[in-house]
Short mmCIF file of C-alpha atoms and ligand atoms in Angstrom, two decimals:
data_model
loop_
_atom_site.label_atom_id
_atom_site.label_comp_id
_atom_site.label_asym_id
_atom_site.label_seq_id
_atom_site.Cartn_x
_atom_site.Cartn_y
_atom_site.Cartn_z
CA MET A 1 0.00 0.00 0.00
CA THR A 2 1.34 3.44 -0.83
CA GLU A 3 1.60 5.96 1.96
CA SER A 4 -1.11 8.61 2.39
CA LEU A 5 -0.12 12.27 2.08
CA LEU A 6 -1.24 12.70 5.69
CA HIS A 7 -1.49 9.89 8.19
CA ILE A 8 -2.48 10.63 11.77
CA ALA A 9 -2.28 7.48 13.92
CA ALA A 10 -3.50 6.91 17.48
CA LEU A 11 -3.26 10.61 18.32
CA ASP A 12 -3.90 11.69 21.90
CA VAL A 13 -3.99 15.29 23.13
CA HIS A 14 -4.25 16.30 26.77
CA TYR A 15 -4.78 19.63 28.50
CA GLY A 16 -3.47 18.77 31.94
CA ALA A 17 -5.71 15.97 33.18
CA ILE A 18 -8.33 16.51 30.46
CA GLN A 19 -8.00 14.31 27.38
CA ALA A 20 -9.42 16.21 24.38
CA VAL A 21 -8.30 13.81 21.60
CA LYS A 22 -8.52 10.03 22.08
CA SER A 23 -6.63 7.71 19.77
CA VAL A 24 -7.60 9.49 16.55
CA ASP A 25 -6.71 7.89 13.21
CA LEU A 26 -7.17 10.00 10.10
CA ARG A 27 -5.76 9.88 6.59
CA VAL A 28 -5.84 12.29 3.68
CA GLU A 29 -4.66 11.22 0.23
CA ALA A 30 -3.07 13.69 -2.20
CA GLY A 31 -5.84 15.53 -4.06
CA GLU A 32 -8.57 14.42 -1.65
CA HIS A 33 -11.07 16.71 0.08
CA VAL A 34 -11.80 15.43 3.56
CA THR A 35 -13.90 16.87 6.36
CA LEU A 36 -13.81 16.37 10.10
CA ILE A 37 -17.21 17.27 11.55
CA GLY A 38 -18.53 17.21 15.10
CA SER A 39 -20.21 19.28 17.79
CA ASN A 40 -18.62 22.10 19.73
CA GLY A 41 -16.02 20.66 22.13
CA ALA A 42 -15.61 17.38 20.23
CA GLY A 43 -11.84 17.87 19.86
CA LYS A 44 -11.59 19.02 16.23
CA THR A 45 -9.46 22.12 16.82
CA SER A 46 -7.22 20.21 19.24
CA THR A 47 -6.60 17.63 16.51
CA LEU A 48 -5.65 20.37 14.03
CA LYS A 49 -3.42 22.14 16.55
CA ALA A 50 -1.53 18.92 17.26
CA LEU A 51 -1.25 18.35 13.50
CA THR A 52 0.20 21.80 12.83
CA GLY A 53 2.45 21.77 15.89
CA LEU A 54 0.70 24.48 17.91
CA ILE A 55 0.22 22.09 20.84
CA PRO A 56 2.06 18.86 21.62
CA ALA A 57 0.56 15.44 21.05
CA SER A 58 0.71 13.30 24.17
CA ALA A 59 0.80 10.08 22.14
CA GLY A 60 0.55 8.84 18.58
CA ASN A 61 2.25 9.57 15.31
CA ILE A 62 1.71 11.99 12.45
CA ARG A 63 3.31 11.47 9.05
CA PHE A 64 3.14 13.89 6.15
CA ASP A 65 4.55 13.15 2.71
CA GLY A 66 6.81 10.44 4.08
CA HIS A 67 8.18 12.48 7.03
CA SER A 68 7.30 12.08 10.67
CA LEU A 69 6.13 15.45 11.98
CA MET A 70 6.74 14.52 15.59
CA GLY A 71 9.41 16.81 16.99
CA LEU A 72 9.03 19.41 14.20
CA ALA A 73 8.11 22.97 15.18
CA ALA A 74 5.02 24.64 13.73
CA HIS A 75 7.06 26.75 11.26
CA GLU A 76 8.88 23.63 10.02
CA ARG A 77 5.52 21.96 9.34
CA THR A 78 4.38 25.08 7.46
CA ALA A 79 7.54 24.91 5.36
CA LEU A 80 6.59 21.33 4.39
CA GLY A 81 3.29 22.71 3.04
CA LEU A 82 0.84 22.23 5.92
CA VAL A 83 -1.03 25.53 5.96
CA MET A 84 -3.91 26.23 8.35
CA VAL A 85 -6.48 29.00 8.46
CA PRO A 86 -7.25 28.91 12.18
CA GLU A 87 -10.61 29.30 13.88
CA GLY A 88 -11.30 33.04 14.10
CA ARG A 89 -9.04 33.64 11.02
CA GLY A 90 -6.14 35.71 12.42
CA VAL A 91 -5.39 38.30 9.73
CA PHE A 92 -2.83 41.01 10.47
CA ALA A 93 -5.34 43.67 11.56
CA ARG A 94 -3.17 46.75 11.06
CA MET A 95 -1.68 45.65 7.76
CA SER A 96 -3.56 46.41 4.55
CA VAL A 97 -5.47 43.75 2.68
CA LEU A 98 -2.78 43.71 -0.03
CA GLU A 99 0.02 43.40 2.54
CA ASN A 100 -1.80 40.48 4.14
CA LEU A 101 -2.01 38.72 0.78
CA GLN A 102 1.65 39.39 0.05
CA ALA A 103 2.58 38.07 3.50
CA GLY A 104 1.13 34.71 2.44
CA ALA A 105 3.75 34.51 -0.29
CA TYR A 106 6.73 35.56 1.82
CA LEU A 107 8.70 32.37 1.16
CA ARG A 108 8.25 32.67 -2.62
CA ARG A 109 10.31 34.56 -5.17
CA ASP A 110 8.17 34.03 -8.30
CA MET A 111 6.72 37.56 -8.39
CA ALA A 112 4.85 37.17 -11.69
CA ALA A 113 3.01 34.06 -10.51
CA ILE A 114 2.28 35.67 -7.14
CA ASN A 115 0.68 38.67 -8.86
CA ASP A 116 -1.41 36.39 -11.09
CA GLU A 117 -2.61 34.46 -8.04
CA ILE A 118 -3.49 37.68 -6.20
CA GLU A 119 -5.56 38.66 -9.26
CA GLN A 120 -7.32 35.28 -9.15
CA ILE A 121 -8.12 35.68 -5.46
CA LEU A 122 -9.48 39.19 -6.05
CA ASP A 123 -11.66 37.83 -8.86
CA TRP A 124 -13.04 35.24 -6.48
CA PHE A 125 -13.51 37.81 -3.71
CA PRO A 126 -14.40 41.22 -5.21
CA HIS A 127 -15.08 42.38 -1.63
CA LEU A 128 -11.32 42.38 -1.09
CA LYS A 129 -10.55 44.24 -4.30
CA ARG A 130 -12.40 47.32 -3.08
CA ARG A 131 -10.47 47.29 0.20
CA LEU A 132 -6.93 46.50 -0.95
CA GLN A 133 -5.31 49.50 0.74
CA GLN A 134 -7.44 49.43 3.90
CA PRO A 135 -6.36 47.88 7.21
CA ALA A 136 -7.60 44.29 7.32
CA GLY A 137 -8.93 44.73 10.85
CA LEU A 138 -11.61 47.16 9.65
CA MET A 139 -13.33 44.56 7.48
CA SER A 140 -16.29 42.37 8.46
CA GLY A 141 -15.77 38.85 9.79
CA GLY A 142 -16.71 37.35 6.44
CA GLU A 143 -14.26 39.56 4.55
CA GLN A 144 -11.51 38.68 7.02
CA GLN A 145 -12.26 34.99 6.46
CA MET A 146 -11.93 35.56 2.70
CA LEU A 147 -8.62 37.32 3.25
CA ALA A 148 -7.31 34.58 5.54
CA LEU A 149 -8.18 31.99 2.90
CA GLY A 150 -6.54 34.07 0.16
CA ARG A 151 -3.40 34.53 2.23
CA ALA A 152 -3.19 30.78 2.90
CA LEU A 153 -3.57 30.00 -0.82
CA LEU A 154 -0.71 32.34 -1.69
CA SER A 155 1.65 30.17 0.32
CA ARG A 156 0.85 27.32 -2.14
CA PRO A 157 -0.14 24.73 0.48
CA ARG A 158 0.32 21.03 -0.15
CA LEU A 159 -2.43 20.47 2.43
CA LEU A 160 -4.87 23.29 3.09
CA ILE A 161 -6.40 23.04 6.56
CA LEU A 162 -9.47 25.14 7.36
CA ASP A 163 -10.86 25.34 10.90
CA GLU A 164 -14.54 26.33 10.78
CA PRO A 165 -14.51 28.87 7.96
CA SER A 166 -18.29 29.31 8.42
CA MET A 167 -18.12 30.20 12.09
CA GLY A 168 -20.04 33.34 13.02
CA LEU A 169 -20.79 34.33 9.42
CA ALA A 170 -24.09 35.28 7.81
CA PRO A 171 -25.49 32.57 5.48
CA VAL A 172 -24.78 34.62 2.34
CA MET A 173 -21.10 34.96 3.35
CA VAL A 174 -20.87 31.24 4.13
CA GLU A 175 -22.24 30.51 0.66
CA LYS A 176 -19.74 32.84 -1.03
CA ILE A 177 -16.77 31.40 0.87
CA PHE A 178 -17.80 27.81 0.16
CA GLU A 179 -18.20 28.59 -3.55
CA VAL A 180 -14.55 29.58 -3.54
CA ILE A 181 -13.53 26.58 -1.43
CA SER A 182 -15.19 24.39 -4.10
CA GLU A 183 -13.28 26.25 -6.84
CA VAL A 184 -10.04 25.72 -4.95
CA CYS A 185 -10.84 22.01 -4.65
CA ARG A 186 -11.31 21.83 -8.42
CA THR A 187 -7.78 23.19 -8.91
CA GLY A 188 -6.51 19.96 -7.34
CA MET A 189 -5.81 21.32 -3.86
CA THR A 190 -5.77 18.77 -1.04
CA LEU A 191 -8.16 19.89 1.71
CA LEU A 192 -8.79 19.01 5.34
CA LEU A 193 -11.88 20.94 6.42
CA VAL A 194 -13.11 21.12 10.01
CA GLU A 195 -16.71 22.25 10.37
CA GLN A 196 -19.64 22.30 12.76
CA ASN A 197 -21.77 23.08 9.70
CA ALA A 198 -21.97 19.44 8.64
CA ARG A 199 -24.39 20.04 5.80
CA ILE A 200 -22.09 22.31 3.82
CA ALA A 201 -18.94 20.37 4.77
CA LEU A 202 -20.39 17.09 3.50
CA LYS A 203 -21.37 18.81 0.24
CA VAL A 204 -17.88 20.05 -0.67
CA THR A 205 -15.89 16.96 0.34
CA GLU A 206 -15.66 13.32 -0.77
CA ARG A 207 -14.83 11.74 2.56
CA ALA A 208 -15.69 12.53 6.17
CA TYR A 209 -14.83 11.69 9.74
CA VAL A 210 -17.26 12.35 12.58
CA MET A 211 -15.71 13.25 15.91
CA ASP A 212 -17.56 12.84 19.19
CA SER A 213 -16.08 13.41 22.68
CA GLY A 214 -12.50 13.16 21.42
CA ARG A 215 -12.97 10.02 19.30
CA ILE A 216 -13.72 9.30 15.66
CA SER A 217 -17.18 7.75 15.90
CA LEU A 218 -17.94 7.32 12.22
CA THR A 219 -16.15 7.62 8.88
CA GLY A 220 -17.16 7.15 5.27
CA ALA A 221 -18.03 8.79 1.98
CA SER A 222 -19.55 12.25 2.53
CA SER A 223 -22.42 11.33 0.20
CA THR A 224 -23.19 8.32 2.41
CA LEU A 225 -22.93 10.19 5.71
CA ILE A 226 -25.24 12.97 4.52
CA ASN A 227 -27.96 10.28 4.29
CA ASP A 228 -27.01 8.46 7.50
CA SER A 229 -29.88 8.63 10.01
CA GLN A 230 -27.53 9.09 13.00
CA VAL A 231 -25.69 11.92 11.26
CA ARG A 232 -28.94 13.53 10.17
CA THR A 233 -30.29 13.56 13.72
CA ALA A 234 -27.11 14.56 15.51
CA TYR A 235 -25.47 16.98 13.06
CA LEU A 236 -27.99 18.08 10.45
CA GLY A 237 -30.74 18.96 12.90
CA GLU A 238 -33.32 16.65 11.33
N1 ADP B 301 -6.51 25.44 26.05
C1 ADP B 301 -7.34 24.55 26.61
N2 ADP B 301 -7.23 24.21 27.90
C2 ADP B 301 -8.06 23.30 28.48
N3 ADP B 301 -9.02 22.64 27.80
C3 ADP B 301 -9.17 22.93 26.50
C4 ADP B 301 -8.34 23.90 25.83
N4 ADP B 301 -8.73 23.96 24.53
C5 ADP B 301 -9.74 23.10 24.40
N5 ADP B 301 -10.01 22.47 25.57
C6 ADP B 301 -11.05 21.44 25.80
O1 ADP B 301 -10.80 20.37 24.92
C7 ADP B 301 -12.02 19.87 24.38
C8 ADP B 301 -11.99 19.92 22.87
O2 ADP B 301 -11.94 21.27 22.44
P1 ADP B 301 -11.71 21.66 20.91
O3 ADP B 301 -10.60 20.88 20.37
O4 ADP B 301 -11.59 23.15 20.86
O5 ADP B 301 -13.08 21.19 20.27
P2 ADP B 301 -13.84 21.62 18.92
O6 ADP B 301 -12.85 22.34 18.06
O7 ADP B 301 -14.34 20.34 18.33
O8 ADP B 301 -14.96 22.53 19.34
C9 ADP B 301 -13.14 20.71 25.00
O9 ADP B 301 -13.64 20.01 26.12
C10 ADP B 301 -12.41 21.96 25.42
O10 ADP B 301 -13.06 22.55 26.53
MG1 MG B 302 -12.94 24.19 17.18
#
């Protein structure tokens, strides 16, 4: 069997005596679009933070593109191409929208390609075009989420990791952002999407994991899970 692009195995995460992640196994193949859904407090963000090196794993193993990530700092994992848009986005509030986008490309030297990609992002998100020279912190939550996604794309991720891009946004903004996420998926990007909004997450991905109280309780094709009675009751509000 060939190795997955990402392979998380038997991952545990603790906060002191509290165990937030319990023996999680999760794989993402190159080019796949995978979602991790679950209620608030299920352990989704903790899984992503351990993956990106923001918090330590207390047990388990994480391999990415043939390397073990254990012992690598967060910036070393970013350099390998693991790029996360965190919960609550985290744009540079006092920098302009354009400077935020350029910051995403800081490790690159291919100026012509960078400018083309900025143009593409501004075509996707005309909201940002009108605010290029304004401080990012003055924009709405939805616009900041767009900017955070654009900035992440400019770093040319090998695995794009999104933590609840829909959180706190009006339905029309969620729709706009997910249209672009779908476009990005069609470009061949590999995606790991964490969402509480299971309905939209299952629509834009091919495969899903359901997390409940720190454990993976269910996994399968997104198109199967969207019709699963347990999933419909627990996560789709039906
Ligand atoms: N910094 C922290 N210190 C202590 N407990 C935490 C911390 N962050 C998260 N937790 C706890 O870990 C559990 C999982 O949280 P989290 O990973 O944020 O879940 P989700 O992203 O699925 O909402 C929750 O019970 C939460 O209260
Ligand atoms: Mg979370």
